[in-house]
Coordinates of N, CA and C in Angstrom, one line a residue:
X1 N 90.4 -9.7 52.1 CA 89.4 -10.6 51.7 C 88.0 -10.1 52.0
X2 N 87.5 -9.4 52.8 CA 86.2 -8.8 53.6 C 86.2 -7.9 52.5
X3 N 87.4 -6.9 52.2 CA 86.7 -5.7 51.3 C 86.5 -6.4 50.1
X4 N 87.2 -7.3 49.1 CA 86.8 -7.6 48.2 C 85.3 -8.4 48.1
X5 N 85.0 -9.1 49.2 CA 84.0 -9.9 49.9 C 82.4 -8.3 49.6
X6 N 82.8 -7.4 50.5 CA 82.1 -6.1 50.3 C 82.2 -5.9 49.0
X7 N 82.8 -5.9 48.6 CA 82.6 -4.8 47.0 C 82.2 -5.5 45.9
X8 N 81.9 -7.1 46.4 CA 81.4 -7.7 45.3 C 79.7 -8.2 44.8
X9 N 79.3 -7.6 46.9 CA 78.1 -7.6 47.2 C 77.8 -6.3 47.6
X10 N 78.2 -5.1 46.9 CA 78.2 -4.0 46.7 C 76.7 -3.4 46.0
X11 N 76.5 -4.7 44.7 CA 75.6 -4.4 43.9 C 73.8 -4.7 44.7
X12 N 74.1 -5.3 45.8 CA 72.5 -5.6 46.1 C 72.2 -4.5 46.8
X13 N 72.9 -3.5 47.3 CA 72.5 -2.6 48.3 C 72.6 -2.6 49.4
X14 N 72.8 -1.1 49.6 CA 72.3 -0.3 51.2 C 72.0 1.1 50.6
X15 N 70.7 1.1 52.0 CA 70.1 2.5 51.9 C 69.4 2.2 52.8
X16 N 68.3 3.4 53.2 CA 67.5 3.8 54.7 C 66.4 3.0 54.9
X17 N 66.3 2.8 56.0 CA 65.3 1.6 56.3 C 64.4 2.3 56.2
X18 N 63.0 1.5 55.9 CA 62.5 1.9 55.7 C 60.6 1.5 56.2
X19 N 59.8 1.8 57.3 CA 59.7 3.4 57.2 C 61.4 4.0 57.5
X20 N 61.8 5.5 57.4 CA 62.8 6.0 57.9 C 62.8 6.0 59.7
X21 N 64.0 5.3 60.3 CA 64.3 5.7 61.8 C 65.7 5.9 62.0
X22 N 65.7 6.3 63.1 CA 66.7 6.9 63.7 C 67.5 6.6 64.8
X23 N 69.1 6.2 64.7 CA 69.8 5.6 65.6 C 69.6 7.1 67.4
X24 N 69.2 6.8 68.0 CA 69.3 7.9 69.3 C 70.8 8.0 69.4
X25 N 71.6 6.9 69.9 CA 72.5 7.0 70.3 C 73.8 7.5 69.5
X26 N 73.6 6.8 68.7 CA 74.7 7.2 67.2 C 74.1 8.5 66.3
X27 N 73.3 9.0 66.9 CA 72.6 10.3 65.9 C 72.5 9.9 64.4
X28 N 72.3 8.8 63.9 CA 72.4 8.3 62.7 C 71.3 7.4 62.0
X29 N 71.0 7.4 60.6 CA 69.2 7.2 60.0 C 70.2 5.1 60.2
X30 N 69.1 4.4 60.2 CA 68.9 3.1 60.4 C 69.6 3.0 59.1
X31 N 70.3 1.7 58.7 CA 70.6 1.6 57.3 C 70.2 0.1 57.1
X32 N 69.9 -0.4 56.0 CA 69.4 -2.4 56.0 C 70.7 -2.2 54.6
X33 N 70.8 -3.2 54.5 CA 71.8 -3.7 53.1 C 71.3 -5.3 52.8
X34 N 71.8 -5.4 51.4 CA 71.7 -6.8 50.6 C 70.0 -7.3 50.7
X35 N 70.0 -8.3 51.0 CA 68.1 -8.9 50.6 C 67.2 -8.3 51.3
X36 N 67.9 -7.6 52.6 CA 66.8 -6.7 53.0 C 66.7 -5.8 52.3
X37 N 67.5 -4.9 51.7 CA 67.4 -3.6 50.8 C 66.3 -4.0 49.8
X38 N 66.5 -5.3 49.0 CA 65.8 -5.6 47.8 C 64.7 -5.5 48.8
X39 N 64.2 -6.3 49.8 CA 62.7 -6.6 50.1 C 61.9 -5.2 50.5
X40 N 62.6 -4.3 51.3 CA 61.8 -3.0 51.6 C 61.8 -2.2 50.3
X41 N 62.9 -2.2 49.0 CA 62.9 -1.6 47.9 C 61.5 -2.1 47.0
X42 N 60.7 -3.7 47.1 CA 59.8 -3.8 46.8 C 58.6 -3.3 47.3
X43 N 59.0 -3.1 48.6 CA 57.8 -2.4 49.3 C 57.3 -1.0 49.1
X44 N 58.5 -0.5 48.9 CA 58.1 0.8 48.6 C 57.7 0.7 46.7
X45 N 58.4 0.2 45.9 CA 58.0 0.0 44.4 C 56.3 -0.2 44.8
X46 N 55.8 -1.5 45.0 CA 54.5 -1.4 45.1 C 53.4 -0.6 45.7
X47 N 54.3 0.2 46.7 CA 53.4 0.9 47.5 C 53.2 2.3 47.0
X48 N 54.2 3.1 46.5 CA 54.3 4.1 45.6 C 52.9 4.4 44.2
X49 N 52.4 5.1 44.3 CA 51.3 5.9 44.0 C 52.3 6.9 42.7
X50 N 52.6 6.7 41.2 CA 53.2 7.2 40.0 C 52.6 8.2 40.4
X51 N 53.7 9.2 40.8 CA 53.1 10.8 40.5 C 53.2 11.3 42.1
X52 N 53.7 10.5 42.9 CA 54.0 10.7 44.4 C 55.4 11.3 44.3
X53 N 56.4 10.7 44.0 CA 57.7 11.1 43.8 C 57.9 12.7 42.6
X54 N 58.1 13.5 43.3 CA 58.4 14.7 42.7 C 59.0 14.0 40.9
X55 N 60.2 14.3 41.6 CA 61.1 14.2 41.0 C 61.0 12.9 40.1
X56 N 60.3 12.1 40.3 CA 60.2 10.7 39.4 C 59.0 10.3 39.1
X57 N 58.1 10.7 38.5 CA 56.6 10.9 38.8 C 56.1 9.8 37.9
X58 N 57.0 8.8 37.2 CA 56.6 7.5 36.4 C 56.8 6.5 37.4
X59 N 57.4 6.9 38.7 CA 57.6 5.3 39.8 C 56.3 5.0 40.6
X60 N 56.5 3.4 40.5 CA 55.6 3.2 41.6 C 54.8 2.2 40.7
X61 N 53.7 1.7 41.6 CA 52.9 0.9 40.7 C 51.4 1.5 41.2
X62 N 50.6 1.6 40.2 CA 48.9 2.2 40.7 C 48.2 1.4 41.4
X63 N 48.7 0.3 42.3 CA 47.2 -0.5 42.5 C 46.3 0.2 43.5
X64 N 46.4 1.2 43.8 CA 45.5 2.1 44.4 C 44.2 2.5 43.6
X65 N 44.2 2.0 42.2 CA 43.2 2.1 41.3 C 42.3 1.4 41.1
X66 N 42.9 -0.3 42.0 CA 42.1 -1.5 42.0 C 41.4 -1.4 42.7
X67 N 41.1 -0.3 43.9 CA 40.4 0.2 45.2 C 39.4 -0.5 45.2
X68 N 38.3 -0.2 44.0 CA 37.0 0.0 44.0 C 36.8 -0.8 42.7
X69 N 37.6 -2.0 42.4 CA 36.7 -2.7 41.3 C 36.5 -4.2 41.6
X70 N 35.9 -4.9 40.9 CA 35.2 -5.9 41.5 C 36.7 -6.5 41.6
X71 N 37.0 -7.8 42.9 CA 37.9 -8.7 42.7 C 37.8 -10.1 42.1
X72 N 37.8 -9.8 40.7 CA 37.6 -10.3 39.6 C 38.7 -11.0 38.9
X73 N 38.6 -11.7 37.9 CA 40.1 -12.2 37.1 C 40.7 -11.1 36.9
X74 N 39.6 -10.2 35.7 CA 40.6 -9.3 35.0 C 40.9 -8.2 36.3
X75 N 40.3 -7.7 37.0 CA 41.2 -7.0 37.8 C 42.6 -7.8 38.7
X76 N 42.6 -8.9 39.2 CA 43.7 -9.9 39.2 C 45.0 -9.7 38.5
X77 N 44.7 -9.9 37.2 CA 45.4 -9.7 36.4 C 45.8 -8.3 35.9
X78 N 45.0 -7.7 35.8 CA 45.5 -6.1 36.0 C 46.6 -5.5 36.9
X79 N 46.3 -6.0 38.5 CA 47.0 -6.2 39.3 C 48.2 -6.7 39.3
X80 N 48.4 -8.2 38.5 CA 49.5 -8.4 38.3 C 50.5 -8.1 37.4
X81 N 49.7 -7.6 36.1 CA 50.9 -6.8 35.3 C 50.9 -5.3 35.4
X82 N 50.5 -4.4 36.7 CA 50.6 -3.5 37.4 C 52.0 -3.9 38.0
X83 N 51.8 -4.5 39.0 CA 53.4 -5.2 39.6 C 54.5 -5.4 38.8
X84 N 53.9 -6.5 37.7 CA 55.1 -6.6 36.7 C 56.2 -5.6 36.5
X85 N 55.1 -4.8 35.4 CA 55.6 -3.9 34.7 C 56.5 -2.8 35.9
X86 N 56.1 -2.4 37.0 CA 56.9 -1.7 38.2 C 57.9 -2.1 38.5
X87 N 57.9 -3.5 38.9 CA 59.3 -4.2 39.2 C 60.4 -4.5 38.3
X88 N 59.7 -4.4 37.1 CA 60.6 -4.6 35.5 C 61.4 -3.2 35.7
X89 N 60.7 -1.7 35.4 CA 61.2 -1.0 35.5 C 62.5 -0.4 36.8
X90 N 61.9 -1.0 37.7 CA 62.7 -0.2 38.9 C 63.4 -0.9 40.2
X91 N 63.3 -2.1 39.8 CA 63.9 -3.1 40.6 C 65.1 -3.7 39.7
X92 N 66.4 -4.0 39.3 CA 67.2 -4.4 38.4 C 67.6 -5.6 39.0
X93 N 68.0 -5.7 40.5 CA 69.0 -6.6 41.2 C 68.1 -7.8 41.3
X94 N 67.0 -8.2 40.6 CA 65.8 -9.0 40.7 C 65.5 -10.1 39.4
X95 N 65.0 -11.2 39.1 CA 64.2 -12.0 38.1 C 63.4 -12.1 38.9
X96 N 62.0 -11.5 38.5 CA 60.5 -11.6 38.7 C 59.9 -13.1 38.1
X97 N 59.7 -13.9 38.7 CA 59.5 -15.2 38.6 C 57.9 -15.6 38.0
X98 N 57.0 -14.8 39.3 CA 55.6 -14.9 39.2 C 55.2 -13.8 40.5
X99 N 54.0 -13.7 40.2 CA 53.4 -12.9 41.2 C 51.4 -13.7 41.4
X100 N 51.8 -13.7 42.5 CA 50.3 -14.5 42.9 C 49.2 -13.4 43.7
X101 N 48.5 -13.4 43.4 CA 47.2 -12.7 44.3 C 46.6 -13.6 44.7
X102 N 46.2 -13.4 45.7 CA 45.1 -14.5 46.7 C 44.2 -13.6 47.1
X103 N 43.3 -13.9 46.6 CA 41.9 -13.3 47.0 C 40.9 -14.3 47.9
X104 N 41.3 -14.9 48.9 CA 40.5 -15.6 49.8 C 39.8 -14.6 50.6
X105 N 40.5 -13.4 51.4 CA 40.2 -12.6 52.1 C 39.9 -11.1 51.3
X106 N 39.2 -11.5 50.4 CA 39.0 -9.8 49.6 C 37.4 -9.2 50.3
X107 N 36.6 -10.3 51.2 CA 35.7 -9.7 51.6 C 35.6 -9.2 53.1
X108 N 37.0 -9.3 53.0 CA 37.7 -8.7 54.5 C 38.5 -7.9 54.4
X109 N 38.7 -7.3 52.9 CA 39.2 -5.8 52.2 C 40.8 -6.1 52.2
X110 N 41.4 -7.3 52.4 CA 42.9 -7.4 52.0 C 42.9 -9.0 50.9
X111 N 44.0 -8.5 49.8 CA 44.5 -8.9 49.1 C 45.9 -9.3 49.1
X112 N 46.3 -10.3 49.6 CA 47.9 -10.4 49.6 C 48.3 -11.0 48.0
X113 N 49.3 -10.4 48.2 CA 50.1 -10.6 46.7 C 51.7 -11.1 46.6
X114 N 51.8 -12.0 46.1 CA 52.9 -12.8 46.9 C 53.9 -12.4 45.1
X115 N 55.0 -12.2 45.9 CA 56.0 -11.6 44.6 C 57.4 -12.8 44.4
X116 N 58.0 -13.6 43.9 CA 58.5 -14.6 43.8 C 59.6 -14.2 42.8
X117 N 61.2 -14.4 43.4 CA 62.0 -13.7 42.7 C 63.0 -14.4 43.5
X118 N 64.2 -13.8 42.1 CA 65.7 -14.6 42.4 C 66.9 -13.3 42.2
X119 N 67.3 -13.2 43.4 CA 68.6 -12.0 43.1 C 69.0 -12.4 42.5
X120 N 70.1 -11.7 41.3 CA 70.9 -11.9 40.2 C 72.0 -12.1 40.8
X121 N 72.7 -11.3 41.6 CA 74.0 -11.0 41.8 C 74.3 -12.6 42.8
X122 N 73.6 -12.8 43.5 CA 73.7 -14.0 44.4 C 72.9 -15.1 44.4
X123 N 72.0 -15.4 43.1 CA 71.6 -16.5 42.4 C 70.3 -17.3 43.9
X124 N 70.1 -16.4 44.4 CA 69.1 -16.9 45.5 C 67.7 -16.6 45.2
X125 N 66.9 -17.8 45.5 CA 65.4 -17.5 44.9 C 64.4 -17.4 46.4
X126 N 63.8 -16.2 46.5 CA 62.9 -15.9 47.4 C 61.7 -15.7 47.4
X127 N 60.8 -15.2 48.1 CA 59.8 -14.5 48.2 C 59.2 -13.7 49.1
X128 N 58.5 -12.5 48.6 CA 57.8 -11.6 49.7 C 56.3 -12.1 49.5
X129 N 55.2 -11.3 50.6 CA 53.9 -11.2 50.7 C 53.9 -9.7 51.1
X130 N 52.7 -9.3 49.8 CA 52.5 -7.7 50.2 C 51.3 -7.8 50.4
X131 N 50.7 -7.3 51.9 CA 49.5 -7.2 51.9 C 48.6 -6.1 51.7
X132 N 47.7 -5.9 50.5 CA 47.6 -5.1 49.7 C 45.6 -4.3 50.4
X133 N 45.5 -3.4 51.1 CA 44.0 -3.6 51.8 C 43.3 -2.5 50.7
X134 N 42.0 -3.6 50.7 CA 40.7 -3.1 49.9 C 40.1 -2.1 50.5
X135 N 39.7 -1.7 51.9 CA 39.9 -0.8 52.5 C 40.7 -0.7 53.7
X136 N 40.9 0.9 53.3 CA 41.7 1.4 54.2 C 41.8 1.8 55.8
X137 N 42.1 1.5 56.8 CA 41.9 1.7 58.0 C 40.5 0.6 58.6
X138 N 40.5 -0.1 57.7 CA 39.7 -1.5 58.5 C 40.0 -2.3 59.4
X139 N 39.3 -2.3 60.8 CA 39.7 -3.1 61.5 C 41.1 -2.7 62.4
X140 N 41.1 -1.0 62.4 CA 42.0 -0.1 63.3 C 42.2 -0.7 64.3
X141 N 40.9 -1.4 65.5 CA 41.0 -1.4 66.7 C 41.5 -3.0 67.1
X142 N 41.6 -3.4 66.0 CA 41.2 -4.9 66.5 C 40.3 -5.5 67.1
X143 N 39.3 -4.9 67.2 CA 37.9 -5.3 67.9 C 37.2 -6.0 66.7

């Protein structure tokens, strides 16, 4: 019953956690599976810079382009069919529901972007928050 239980939840994943670490004791890389896989899998889709990946150089989404433009509707929305269109492409195990930007705190250089989605395979509706910073290394010290 477990293996067929396994092989039916086969389809949501496992793979390396992510950042990548390392078991000391078991000499072995971390592994996450099922809705964690999908949630760090969106992390990295959004965070991915098209043209970072050798080997895949269409992945990723650009919002690293929104750096420096006003936080405006149309940039908003730029932003969000940046996401879209990324998680359409490279996320499968997913229905992309909506994606929300909040810009309360854009004059404090972060944008969180809230991604709202239903795994297919197991009919569950969730959501992440990616927080997305206008600049970079703000507020290092916590001071």
């Amino acid at each position: 019953m477990e293996d067929k239980m396994d092989h039916e939840n086969s389809f949501l994943g496992r793979g390396w956690a992510f950042p990548p670490a390392f078991d000391t004791k078991s000499k072995r890389s971390m592994m996450v599976e099922e809705e964690e896989d999908i949630r760090q899998s969106l992390f990295i889709i959004i965070s991915t810079i098209p043209g970072e990946r050798i080997m895949n150089p269409k992945f990723g989404c650009d919002l690293t382009s929104s750096v420096f433009d006003n936080v405006d509707s149309l940039a908003v929305n730029r932003m969000k069919d940046l996401i879209r269109t990324a998680v359409l492409n490279y996320e499968p195990r997913i229905t992309l529901h909506d994606v929300v930007v909040d810009t309360r705190d854009s004059f404090d250089g972060i944008v969180r972007i809230t991604l709202d989605y239903t795994i297919r395979k197991i009919n569950v509706r969730t959501n992440i928050v990616y927080p997305f910073y206008l600049k970079e290394g703000t507020n290092v010290t916590g001071m």
